[in-house]
Amino acid sequence: MATSFKALAELCEKLGATRKRLLMIDMVADFLKNLEAQEVEPAVSMILGRAFPKWSQQTLEVSWATLSDIIKRITGIDWKVFLDAFGKTGDVGSATKTVFEEAKVKRQVTLFERTLTIAEVRRSLEAIAETIGAGSREKKERLIEALLSLASPLEAKYLIKIFIGEMRTGFHEGLMEQAVSEAFQIPLNTVQKASMTIGDIGEVAVIAKTQGKEGLAKIKFKVFRPVGLMLAQMADGIAEALKEHEGKTSFEHKLDGARVQIHKLNNEVRIFSRRLTDVTESLPEIVETARKNITAKEVILEGEVIAVDSHGYPIPFQHLMRRFRRVHAIEDAAERIPAKLYLFDILYLNSESLISLPYTRRRQILAENVGGIPLTKQLVTDKLEEAERFLKEAIDAGHEGLMAKKPDSPYTPGVRGKRWLKIKPVLEPLDLVIIAAEYGYGRRHEWLSDYYLAARDVESGEFLAVGKTFKGLTDAEIIEMTKRLKESAIKEEHRRVFVTPKTVVEVTYNEIQKSPKYKCGMALRFARISRIRDDKMPEEADTIQRVREIYEKQFLKKGRYKAE
Ligand code: AMP
C-alpha cells in the first residue's frame, strides 16, 4: 500500500524530538522496512531534507520570498504570526506549521480530497523542478501552491523544510546508512562502501531492499554520475602535516580555483563542480582539452580549474566563479576569463575503480593517461626545509598554499579527513569593530551570534563593514557578547541589531575580495573571530586604508606569504 507523506512527516517530528541516536536509527529502519520499493529512495532523500538524490541535477529553484508569498496566499494570515513564531523557534518549518494551524483554513475540500502519498510529493517536486525557462515562474508557483494546499500543518512544516533543504532533525547521512543496514539486514560497511561509490544513500537503500547484499557488492562507479569528493582538513603547517602522515608526505601546490570532476566516455566529456553540479557548458575549452589529451575510453578524473591572466598567472578565484554562475547563459567567447586545468587524481579507468589504490600509484596512472594536461606540481619528501621551500615557491607562483596527501592513502569519496591536509599561510589578522549583529538560527536563535565587522575610514571617521562572521566564539562568549551588544543597541530591524561601535575583535581570514556588498567595496573571505580585544578602543582598530593595502598586496607575487 502506498505510504502517506503524513507518516513521513510524523517520523521526522519524532526524530526531531529525540537526541538518542540508536532510537532514531530504529525508528527510521522500521519506517524503511515497510515502504514499497519505489518509495524507498524518495523517502530516504526527503528524511535527509533533499527533494532529489544527491547526484541528481534537478533543483527546485524556489526562493524563500516565493515560498513565503505562497504561504501568505494560502493561509491569508497576518505575517506577524509567522515572524513571532520564527522569533521563538528560529525554525522556518515550525513557523509555517503555526501559520497553517492558526489559519484553521478548512482546506479546499475538493471532490478528490485524499491524503498525499510520498510518491505524489516526489512527482510534484519533479514537476516543480522541471518548470524552467520563460514564463515558468507562475507555473512553478501554481504547482507549489497546489501541493501546499493539500498539506496539513505538520505536512506543510516538512514540505517547507524540504524546499529549503534543511530538516534540522539531527538525522544525518551517517545515521541513515546505519538505518539502511538495520532495515535490510546488511553489514554496515557494505552499505557505506556502496554509498561512497554511487554517492547516494537513497539509491543504495533501494538496491539493499530489492537485491540485498549481493546487489550492493556489485555496485560500480557510473561515468557521468558525479562521485562524492574527498575533502581535506586544515593543518597548522608543514611540520604538522609531516607528523600526521608519519614522517613523509606528498605535498602539492594548492591552486585557488574551482574543483572539477571530469568524466569521459568515448568522445563525450562532462564536468562537475565541487557541489556536483554539471558545469560542462561553462567550461568548453576544458572539455576540448580533455577530449584531445585523454585517450582512455572511460575515465573519472579530478583537478582544479584556475583563472589566469594573459601571462598565464593565476588571478583570484572569484573571477572564475562568475563563469560558473552563468552556467545557462550563452556568453561571448571574447568575454571569457581564460581557464586552465591542472589534474591531481584519477578514480576510475576503463571499468576499473582505482580508489583503493595508494595515492602515489593513482598519480602514476593519472600521469600515464592524460597526455599533455599538466598535473598539480608535487614534491614527496620527509624534509621540513625542503617542504618549506616548496610552500614559498607555491606562494610566489601566485597559489594558495600546499596540500599534503598521505602517500599510501586510498581515495575516500565524500569523506573529510586527515589523509588530505591543506596548508595555507594566513594573512595578518585585522582588529575590527562590531557594528551590527544578527540573531542566529536553531540553537542560537536567541543569541546575537552573527557579527558585522567594520574598519575605520580615516577620512570620514565612519566605521565601514568589511565582513560578517558567526565563527570563532564559544557559546559562553556569544552569550556574553549578546548581553554586551544589546546594551549598545541602536535599533532592531527584523533579526538584525545595530549597535554603537564599541567592541573590537581580532579577525582572521583567507583573502580579501572585491565586493559590491559593502560600501567600501571589499569583503573578507572566511572571516573568523580569533579573540575579543577588550584591550583596544574602537579608534585603535584597523582602518579601511589598511584593509585596502592588504587587498592590494595580495596581488603582488609575494603578498600572500607571511614569513614565520
Ligand atoms: P578548501 O576549499 O579550502 O576546503 O580546500 C580544499 C580544496 O582545495 C579542494 O576542494 C580543491 O578545490 C582545492 N585544491 C587546490 N589544489 C588542490 C590539490 N592539489 N589537490 C586537492 N585539492 C586542491
Coordinates of C-alpha atoms and ligand atoms in Angstrom, one line a residue:
M1 CA 0.0 0.0 0.0
A2 CA 1.2 3.5 -0.8
T3 CA 2.7 5.2 2.2
S4 CA 1.4 8.6 3.1
F5 CA 3.6 11.7 3.4
K6 CA 1.9 12.3 6.7
A7 CA 3.7 9.2 8.1
L8 CA 7.0 10.6 6.9
A9 CA 6.3 13.9 8.5
E10 CA 5.4 12.2 11.8
L11 CA 8.6 10.2 11.7
C12 CA 10.6 13.4 11.1
E13 CA 8.8 15.1 14.0
K14 CA 9.7 12.2 16.3
L15 CA 13.3 12.3 15.1
G16 CA 13.5 16.0 15.9
A17 CA 12.2 15.3 19.4
T18 CA 14.9 13.0 20.5
R19 CA 18.7 13.0 20.6
K20 CA 19.0 9.3 21.2
R21 CA 20.8 8.1 18.1
L22 CA 20.0 4.4 18.4
L23 CA 16.4 5.2 18.9
M24 CA 16.4 7.4 15.8
I25 CA 18.1 4.7 13.8
D26 CA 15.5 2.1 14.9
M27 CA 12.6 4.4 14.0
V28 CA 13.9 5.1 10.5
A29 CA 14.8 1.4 10.0
D30 CA 11.2 0.4 10.9
F31 CA 9.9 3.0 8.6
L32 CA 12.1 1.9 5.6
K33 CA 11.2 -1.7 6.1
N34 CA 7.5 -1.0 5.4
L35 CA 8.0 1.0 2.3
E36 CA 7.3 -0.1 -1.2
A37 CA 10.5 -0.3 -3.4
Q38 CA 9.6 2.8 -5.4
E39 CA 9.1 4.8 -2.3
V40 CA 12.4 4.0 -0.7
E41 CA 14.7 6.5 -2.5
P42 CA 12.2 9.4 -2.3
A43 CA 11.6 8.7 1.4
V44 CA 15.3 8.4 2.2
S45 CA 16.1 11.7 0.3
M46 CA 13.2 13.5 2.0
I47 CA 14.1 12.4 5.5
L48 CA 17.5 13.8 4.8
G49 CA 16.0 17.1 3.6
R50 CA 16.6 16.6 -0.1
A51 CA 14.0 16.8 -2.8
F52 CA 16.1 14.6 -5.1
P53 CA 19.0 12.2 -4.8
K54 CA 22.4 13.8 -4.2
W55 CA 23.8 13.2 -7.7
S56 CA 20.7 14.5 -9.4
Q57 CA 21.0 17.6 -11.5
Q58 CA 17.4 18.6 -10.7
T59 CA 16.9 21.6 -8.4
L60 CA 13.7 23.2 -7.2
E61 CA 15.0 26.8 -7.6
V62 CA 12.4 28.4 -5.3
S63 CA 13.4 31.3 -3.1
W64 CA 12.1 31.9 0.4
A65 CA 10.5 35.1 -0.9
T66 CA 8.3 33.0 -3.3
L67 CA 7.5 30.4 -0.7
S68 CA 6.5 32.9 1.9
D69 CA 4.3 34.7 -0.6
I70 CA 2.6 31.4 -1.3
I71 CA 2.1 30.6 2.4
K72 CA 0.6 34.1 2.9
R73 CA -1.8 33.5 0.0
I74 CA -2.9 30.1 1.1
T75 CA -3.4 30.9 4.8
G76 CA -4.3 34.6 4.5
I77 CA -2.7 35.1 7.8
D78 CA -1.1 38.2 9.2
W79 CA 2.6 37.7 8.7
K80 CA 3.3 38.9 12.2
V81 CA 2.1 35.5 13.3
F82 CA 4.9 33.9 11.3
L83 CA 7.6 36.3 12.5
D84 CA 6.6 35.8 16.1
A85 CA 6.7 32.0 15.7
F86 CA 10.0 32.3 13.9
G87 CA 11.4 34.5 16.7
K88 CA 10.5 31.9 19.2
T89 CA 11.9 28.8 17.4
G90 CA 14.3 30.1 14.8
D91 CA 12.8 27.5 12.5
V92 CA 11.1 28.3 9.3
G93 CA 9.3 25.0 9.1
S94 CA 7.9 25.2 12.6
A95 CA 6.8 28.8 12.0
T96 CA 5.0 27.6 8.8
K97 CA 3.2 25.0 10.9
T98 CA 2.0 27.6 13.3
V99 CA 0.7 29.8 10.5
F100 CA -1.2 26.8 9.0
E101 CA -2.7 25.9 12.3
E102 CA -3.6 29.5 13.1
A103 CA -5.3 29.9 9.7
K104 CA -7.5 27.0 10.6
V105 CA -8.2 27.1 6.9
K106 CA -10.7 24.5 6.0
R107 CA -8.5 23.1 3.3
Q108 CA -10.4 23.3 0.0
V109 CA -12.3 20.1 0.4
T110 CA -12.4 19.2 -3.2
L111 CA -14.2 16.1 -4.6
F112 CA -10.9 14.3 -4.8
E113 CA -9.7 15.1 -1.3
R114 CA -7.3 12.4 -0.2
T115 CA -4.1 12.1 1.7
L116 CA -0.8 12.9 0.0
T117 CA 1.5 10.0 -0.6
I118 CA 5.3 10.0 -0.7
A119 CA 5.2 9.2 -4.4
E120 CA 2.9 12.1 -5.1
V121 CA 5.0 14.5 -3.3
R122 CA 8.0 13.4 -5.3
R123 CA 6.1 13.7 -8.5
S124 CA 5.1 17.3 -7.6
L125 CA 8.7 18.1 -6.7
E126 CA 9.8 16.8 -10.0
A127 CA 7.2 18.9 -11.8
I128 CA 8.3 22.0 -9.9
A129 CA 12.0 21.3 -10.8
E130 CA 11.1 20.7 -14.5
T131 CA 9.3 24.0 -14.8
I132 CA 12.1 26.2 -16.1
G133 CA 12.6 28.9 -18.7
A134 CA 10.5 31.8 -19.8
G135 CA 7.1 32.2 -18.1
S136 CA 7.9 29.4 -15.7
R137 CA 7.7 31.4 -12.5
E138 CA 3.9 31.5 -12.3
K139 CA 3.6 27.9 -13.3
K140 CA 6.1 26.9 -10.6
E141 CA 4.2 28.9 -8.0
R142 CA 0.9 27.3 -9.0
L143 CA 2.4 23.9 -8.6
I144 CA 3.8 24.7 -5.2
E145 CA 0.5 26.3 -4.1
A146 CA -1.4 23.2 -5.2
L147 CA 1.0 21.0 -3.2
L148 CA 0.9 23.1 -0.1
S149 CA -2.9 23.5 -0.3
L150 CA -3.3 19.8 0.2
A151 CA -1.0 19.7 3.2
S152 CA -1.9 19.6 6.9
P153 CA 0.1 21.9 9.2
L154 CA 2.6 19.2 10.0
E155 CA 3.0 18.2 6.4
A156 CA 3.5 21.8 5.4
K157 CA 6.2 22.1 8.0
Y158 CA 8.2 19.3 6.4
L159 CA 7.4 20.2 2.8
I160 CA 8.8 23.7 3.6
K161 CA 11.9 22.1 5.1
I162 CA 12.4 20.0 2.0
F163 CA 12.0 23.1 -0.1
I164 CA 14.7 25.0 1.8
G165 CA 16.8 21.9 2.2
E166 CA 17.2 21.9 5.9
M167 CA 15.5 19.4 8.1
R168 CA 17.1 20.1 11.5
T169 CA 16.1 16.7 12.9
G170 CA 19.7 15.8 13.6
F171 CA 19.3 12.7 11.4
H172 CA 22.2 12.8 9.0
E173 CA 23.6 10.7 6.3
G174 CA 25.8 8.6 8.6
L175 CA 22.8 7.6 10.7
M176 CA 20.8 6.9 7.5
E177 CA 23.5 4.4 6.5
Q178 CA 23.0 2.6 9.8
A179 CA 19.2 2.6 9.4
V180 CA 19.5 1.1 5.9
S181 CA 21.9 -1.5 7.3
E182 CA 19.5 -2.4 10.1
A183 CA 16.3 -2.3 7.9
F184 CA 17.6 -4.6 5.3
Q185 CA 20.0 -6.7 7.4
I186 CA 23.1 -5.8 5.5
P187 CA 26.6 -5.2 7.2
L188 CA 27.2 -1.5 7.8
N189 CA 30.5 -1.4 5.9
T190 CA 28.9 -2.9 2.8
V191 CA 26.3 -0.1 2.9
Q192 CA 28.9 2.6 3.5
K193 CA 31.1 1.4 0.7
A194 CA 28.2 1.2 -1.7
S195 CA 27.1 4.7 -0.7
M196 CA 30.6 6.1 -1.3
T197 CA 30.6 4.5 -4.7
I198 CA 27.3 5.7 -6.1
G199 CA 27.2 8.7 -4.0
D200 CA 23.6 8.4 -2.8
I201 CA 22.3 6.5 0.2
G202 CA 18.7 6.6 -1.2
E203 CA 19.7 4.5 -4.2
V204 CA 21.8 2.2 -2.0
A205 CA 18.7 1.6 0.1
V206 CA 16.7 0.6 -3.0
I207 CA 19.3 -1.9 -4.1
A208 CA 19.6 -3.1 -0.5
K209 CA 15.8 -3.8 -0.5
T210 CA 15.5 -5.3 -3.9
Q211 CA 18.8 -7.1 -4.4
G212 CA 20.3 -7.4 -0.9
K213 CA 23.9 -7.7 -0.1
E214 CA 24.9 -9.3 -3.4
G215 CA 23.4 -6.4 -5.3
L216 CA 25.3 -3.9 -3.2
A217 CA 28.6 -5.7 -3.6
K218 CA 28.3 -5.4 -7.4
I219 CA 27.8 -1.6 -7.4
K220 CA 30.3 0.3 -9.5
F221 CA 31.0 3.8 -10.5
K222 CA 29.0 5.1 -13.3
V223 CA 30.5 7.5 -15.8
F224 CA 28.5 10.8 -15.9
R225 CA 27.3 10.2 -12.3
P226 CA 29.4 12.5 -10.1
V227 CA 31.2 10.9 -7.2
G228 CA 31.4 12.5 -3.7
L229 CA 34.6 14.4 -3.3
M230 CA 37.3 13.5 -0.9
L231 CA 37.8 16.5 1.3
A232 CA 40.7 18.0 3.3
Q233 CA 41.3 19.2 6.8
M234 CA 43.3 22.3 7.7
A235 CA 46.7 21.7 9.1
D236 CA 48.6 24.2 11.1
G237 CA 51.7 24.0 9.0
I238 CA 54.1 21.8 7.3
A239 CA 55.5 20.2 10.4
E240 CA 52.1 19.1 11.5
A241 CA 51.4 17.6 8.0
L242 CA 54.6 15.6 8.1
K243 CA 53.8 14.3 11.6
E244 CA 50.3 13.4 10.7
H245 CA 51.4 11.5 7.7
E246 CA 54.0 9.6 9.6
G247 CA 57.1 11.4 8.6
K248 CA 56.8 11.6 4.8
T249 CA 54.1 13.0 2.7
S250 CA 53.2 14.1 -0.8
F251 CA 53.0 17.9 -1.0
E252 CA 51.3 19.6 -3.9
H253 CA 50.5 23.1 -4.9
K254 CA 47.1 24.1 -3.7
L255 CA 45.6 26.1 -6.5
D256 CA 43.0 28.7 -5.8
G257 CA 40.4 27.8 -8.4
A258 CA 37.4 25.5 -8.7
R259 CA 37.5 21.8 -8.1
V260 CA 36.3 19.8 -11.1
Q261 CA 35.5 16.2 -11.6
I262 CA 35.8 15.2 -15.2
H263 CA 34.0 12.2 -16.6
K264 CA 34.8 10.9 -20.1
L265 CA 33.3 8.1 -22.1
N266 CA 34.5 7.7 -25.7
N267 CA 34.3 11.2 -27.1
E268 CA 31.8 12.6 -24.6
V269 CA 33.1 14.7 -21.7
R270 CA 31.1 16.1 -18.7
I271 CA 32.4 18.3 -15.9
F272 CA 31.0 18.5 -12.4
S273 CA 31.7 21.2 -9.8
R274 CA 32.5 20.7 -6.2
R275 CA 28.8 20.8 -5.5
L276 CA 28.4 18.0 -8.1
T277 CA 26.6 20.3 -10.4
D278 CA 27.1 19.8 -14.1
V279 CA 29.1 22.8 -15.3
T280 CA 30.2 21.3 -18.7
E281 CA 28.7 24.2 -20.6
S282 CA 30.6 26.9 -18.8
L283 CA 34.0 25.3 -19.5
P284 CA 34.1 24.5 -23.2
E285 CA 37.9 24.8 -23.5
I286 CA 38.4 22.3 -20.7
V287 CA 36.1 19.9 -22.4
E288 CA 38.2 20.3 -25.5
T289 CA 41.5 19.8 -23.6
A290 CA 40.1 16.6 -22.0
R291 CA 38.9 15.3 -25.4
K292 CA 42.2 16.0 -27.1
N293 CA 44.5 14.7 -24.5
I294 CA 42.8 11.7 -22.9
T295 CA 42.9 8.6 -25.0
A296 CA 41.4 6.2 -22.5
K297 CA 37.9 5.2 -23.3
E298 CA 36.4 5.7 -19.9
V299 CA 37.8 7.8 -17.0
I300 CA 36.8 9.8 -14.0
L301 CA 39.4 12.4 -13.1
E302 CA 39.8 15.2 -10.6
G303 CA 41.6 18.5 -10.8
E304 CA 41.4 22.2 -10.3
V305 CA 40.5 24.8 -12.9
I306 CA 42.0 28.2 -12.3
A307 CA 41.5 31.5 -13.9
V308 CA 44.7 33.0 -15.4
D309 CA 45.7 36.4 -16.8
S310 CA 47.2 36.9 -20.3
H311 CA 50.6 35.8 -19.0
G312 CA 49.1 32.6 -17.5
Y313 CA 49.5 34.0 -14.0
P314 CA 46.7 32.9 -11.6
I315 CA 44.1 35.5 -10.8
P316 CA 41.6 35.4 -7.9
F317 CA 39.1 32.7 -7.7
Q318 CA 36.0 34.9 -7.8
H319 CA 36.7 35.7 -11.4
L320 CA 36.3 32.1 -12.3
M321 CA 33.2 31.6 -10.1
R322 CA 31.5 34.2 -12.2
R323 CA 31.7 31.7 -15.1
F324 CA 30.0 29.0 -13.1
R325 CA 27.2 31.2 -12.2
R326 CA 26.5 31.9 -15.8
V327 CA 26.1 28.2 -16.5
H328 CA 23.0 28.7 -18.5
A329 CA 23.8 32.0 -20.2
I330 CA 25.4 31.9 -23.6
E331 CA 28.3 34.2 -23.4
D332 CA 30.6 35.9 -25.7
A333 CA 33.8 33.9 -26.1
A334 CA 35.8 37.1 -26.0
E335 CA 34.4 37.9 -22.6
R336 CA 35.5 34.7 -21.1
I337 CA 38.2 34.6 -18.5
P338 CA 40.8 32.1 -19.6
A339 CA 40.7 29.0 -17.6
K340 CA 43.4 26.4 -17.1
L341 CA 43.1 22.8 -15.9
Y342 CA 45.5 21.0 -13.5
L343 CA 44.8 17.4 -12.6
F344 CA 45.6 15.7 -9.3
D345 CA 43.6 12.4 -9.1
I346 CA 42.1 9.6 -11.0
L347 CA 39.2 7.5 -9.6
Y348 CA 38.2 5.2 -12.4
L349 CA 39.7 3.9 -15.6
N350 CA 38.2 1.6 -18.2
S351 CA 35.6 -0.1 -15.9
E352 CA 38.1 -0.4 -13.0
S353 CA 37.7 1.6 -9.8
L354 CA 41.1 2.9 -8.7
I355 CA 40.0 4.4 -5.4
S356 CA 41.6 1.6 -3.2
L357 CA 45.0 2.1 -4.7
P358 CA 47.6 4.2 -2.8
Y359 CA 47.6 7.8 -3.8
T360 CA 51.1 7.7 -5.3
R361 CA 50.0 4.8 -7.6
R362 CA 47.0 6.8 -8.7
R363 CA 49.2 9.8 -9.6
Q364 CA 51.3 7.5 -11.7
I365 CA 48.3 6.1 -13.6
L366 CA 47.0 9.6 -13.9
A367 CA 50.2 10.9 -15.5
E368 CA 50.2 8.0 -17.9
N369 CA 46.7 8.7 -19.2
V370 CA 46.2 12.4 -19.6
G371 CA 48.6 13.3 -22.5
G372 CA 49.7 16.9 -22.2
I373 CA 47.4 18.1 -19.4
P374 CA 49.6 19.3 -16.5
L375 CA 49.3 17.8 -13.1
T376 CA 49.5 19.9 -9.9
K377 CA 53.1 20.3 -9.0
Q378 CA 54.2 17.7 -6.5
L379 CA 57.0 17.1 -4.0
V380 CA 57.2 13.9 -2.0
T381 CA 59.5 14.5 0.9
D382 CA 60.3 13.9 4.6
K383 CA 62.4 17.0 4.9
L384 CA 60.9 20.1 6.6
E385 CA 63.1 22.7 4.9
E386 CA 62.6 21.3 1.5
A387 CA 58.8 21.4 2.1
E388 CA 59.1 25.0 3.4
R389 CA 60.8 26.0 0.2
F390 CA 58.2 24.3 -1.8
L391 CA 55.5 26.2 0.0
K392 CA 57.3 29.5 -0.6
E393 CA 57.6 28.6 -4.3
A394 CA 53.9 27.9 -4.5
I395 CA 53.0 31.2 -2.9
D396 CA 55.5 33.1 -5.1
A397 CA 53.8 31.5 -8.2
G398 CA 50.5 33.0 -7.0
H399 CA 49.0 29.9 -5.5
E400 CA 47.2 29.5 -2.2
G401 CA 49.4 27.1 -0.3
L402 CA 50.0 23.4 -0.3
M403 CA 48.0 20.2 0.0
A404 CA 49.6 17.3 1.8
K405 CA 48.3 13.9 0.8
K406 CA 49.2 10.7 2.6
P407 CA 51.2 8.8 0.0
D408 CA 49.6 5.3 0.8
S409 CA 46.1 6.5 1.2
P410 CA 43.0 5.4 -0.8
Y411 CA 40.5 7.9 -2.2
T412 CA 37.6 8.1 0.2
P413 CA 34.6 9.8 -1.6
G414 CA 32.6 12.2 0.5
V415 CA 34.9 11.9 3.5
R416 CA 36.8 14.9 5.1
G417 CA 39.8 13.5 6.9
K418 CA 43.4 13.9 7.8
R419 CA 44.7 12.0 4.8
W420 CA 44.4 15.2 2.9
L421 CA 45.6 18.3 4.7
K422 CA 45.6 21.9 3.5
I423 CA 48.3 24.3 4.4
K424 CA 47.7 27.9 3.9
P425 CA 49.8 30.7 5.2
V426 CA 47.4 33.1 6.9
L427 CA 47.2 36.8 6.2
E428 CA 47.9 39.0 9.1
P429 CA 44.8 39.3 11.3
L430 CA 42.8 42.5 11.5
D431 CA 41.3 44.2 14.5
L432 CA 37.8 45.2 13.6
V433 CA 34.8 46.7 15.3
I434 CA 31.4 45.1 15.6
I435 CA 28.8 47.5 14.2
A436 CA 25.7 45.2 14.0
A437 CA 24.7 41.6 14.8
E438 CA 22.1 39.2 13.9
Y439 CA 20.3 36.5 15.8
G440 CA 21.4 33.0 14.9
Y441 CA 19.4 30.0 14.0
G442 CA 18.4 26.8 15.7
R443 CA 20.2 26.6 19.0
R444 CA 21.5 30.1 18.6
H445 CA 18.2 31.8 17.8
E446 CA 18.1 33.9 21.0
W447 CA 21.7 34.9 20.7
L448 CA 23.3 37.6 18.7
S449 CA 25.8 35.3 17.0
D450 CA 26.4 36.7 13.6
Y451 CA 28.6 39.8 13.6
Y452 CA 29.1 42.6 11.1
L453 CA 32.8 43.6 11.2
A454 CA 34.0 47.1 10.4
A455 CA 37.2 49.0 9.8
R456 CA 37.5 52.7 10.4
D457 CA 37.7 55.0 7.5
V458 CA 40.4 57.5 8.4
E459 CA 39.0 60.1 6.1
S460 CA 35.4 60.2 7.2
G461 CA 35.8 58.7 10.7
E462 CA 33.0 56.2 9.8
F463 CA 33.1 52.5 10.6
L464 CA 32.6 50.6 7.3
A465 CA 31.6 47.0 7.2
V466 CA 34.2 44.7 5.6
G467 CA 32.7 41.3 6.5
K468 CA 30.4 39.2 8.6
T469 CA 31.1 36.1 10.6
F470 CA 29.4 33.7 13.1
K471 CA 32.6 31.8 13.6
G472 CA 35.2 31.7 16.4
L473 CA 33.4 32.5 19.6
T474 CA 32.4 29.9 22.2
D475 CA 28.8 29.6 23.4
A476 CA 29.7 31.3 26.6
E477 CA 31.4 34.2 24.7
I478 CA 28.4 34.5 22.4
I479 CA 26.0 34.8 25.4
E480 CA 28.3 37.4 27.0
M481 CA 28.6 39.2 23.6
T482 CA 24.8 39.2 23.2
K483 CA 24.3 41.0 26.5
R484 CA 27.0 43.4 25.7
L485 CA 25.7 44.3 22.3
K486 CA 22.1 44.6 23.5
E487 CA 23.3 47.3 25.8
S488 CA 24.7 49.3 23.0
A489 CA 21.7 48.6 20.6
I490 CA 20.6 51.5 18.4
K491 CA 17.8 49.9 16.6
E492 CA 16.4 46.5 15.7
E493 CA 15.3 45.6 12.2
H494 CA 14.0 42.1 11.6
R495 CA 16.6 40.0 13.2
R496 CA 19.4 42.5 13.0
V497 CA 20.5 44.7 15.8
F498 CA 22.6 47.8 15.0
V499 CA 25.0 48.8 17.8
T500 CA 27.3 51.6 18.6
P501 CA 30.9 50.7 17.6
K502 CA 32.4 49.6 20.9
T503 CA 33.7 46.1 20.7
V504 CA 37.0 45.3 19.0
V505 CA 37.7 41.8 17.8
E506 CA 40.7 40.2 16.2
V507 CA 39.7 38.6 12.9
T508 CA 41.5 36.1 10.7
Y509 CA 40.5 35.4 7.1
N510 CA 41.9 33.8 4.0
E511 CA 41.5 36.5 1.5
I512 CA 40.1 40.0 0.8
Q513 CA 37.8 40.1 -2.2
K514 CA 36.4 42.9 -4.2
S515 CA 32.7 43.1 -3.3
P516 CA 29.8 45.3 -4.1
K517 CA 28.0 44.1 -1.0
Y518 CA 29.8 46.6 1.2
K519 CA 30.2 50.3 0.8
C520 CA 34.0 50.1 1.0
G521 CA 33.9 47.7 -2.0
M522 CA 35.9 44.9 -0.2
A523 CA 34.9 41.8 1.8
L524 CA 36.9 39.4 3.9
R525 CA 36.6 35.8 2.8
F526 CA 36.3 33.1 5.6
A527 CA 36.4 35.6 8.4
R528 CA 36.7 34.2 11.9
I529 CA 37.0 35.9 15.3
S530 CA 40.2 34.8 16.9
R531 CA 39.8 36.8 20.1
I532 CA 38.0 39.6 21.7
R533 CA 40.3 42.6 22.0
D534 CA 38.9 44.3 25.1
D535 CA 42.3 45.9 25.4
K536 CA 41.6 48.0 22.3
M537 CA 39.4 51.0 21.8
P538 CA 37.5 51.3 18.5
E539 CA 39.7 54.2 17.5
E540 CA 42.6 51.8 17.6
A541 CA 41.0 49.3 15.3
D542 CA 42.5 48.7 11.8
T543 CA 41.5 51.2 9.1
I544 CA 39.9 50.8 5.7
Q545 CA 43.1 52.1 4.3
R546 CA 45.0 49.2 5.9
V547 CA 42.5 46.7 4.6
R548 CA 42.9 48.1 1.1
E549 CA 46.7 47.9 1.5
I550 CA 46.4 44.2 2.3
Y551 CA 43.9 43.7 -0.5
E552 CA 46.4 45.2 -3.0
K553 CA 49.3 43.3 -1.6
Q554 CA 47.6 40.0 -2.3
F555 CA 48.2 40.6 -6.0
L556 CA 51.9 41.1 -5.6
K557 CA 53.6 37.8 -6.1
K558 CA 54.9 37.6 -2.6
G559 CA 52.0 39.3 -1.0
R560 CA 50.4 36.2 0.4
Y561 CA 53.4 34.8 2.1
K562 CA 53.9 35.6 5.7
A563 CA 57.4 34.7 7.0
E564 CA 57.2 32.8 10.2
Ligands
AMP1 P1 39.2 24.2 0.8 O1 38.4 24.6 -0.4 O2 39.9 25.3 1.5 O3 38.4 23.3 1.7 O4 40.4 23.3 0.2 C1 40.2 22.1 -0.5 C2 40.1 22.5 -1.9 O5 41.4 22.8 -2.5 C3 39.7 21.4 -2.8 O6 38.3 21.1 -2.8 C4 40.2 21.9 -4.2 O7 39.2 22.7 -4.8 C5 41.3 22.8 -3.9 N1 42.6 22.3 -4.4 C6 43.5 23.1 -4.9 N2 44.6 22.4 -5.3 C7 44.4 21.1 -4.9 C8 45.2 19.9 -5.0 N3 46.4 19.9 -5.5 N4 44.6 18.8 -4.5 C9 43.4 18.8 -4.0 N5 42.6 19.9 -3.9 C10 43.1 21.0 -4.3

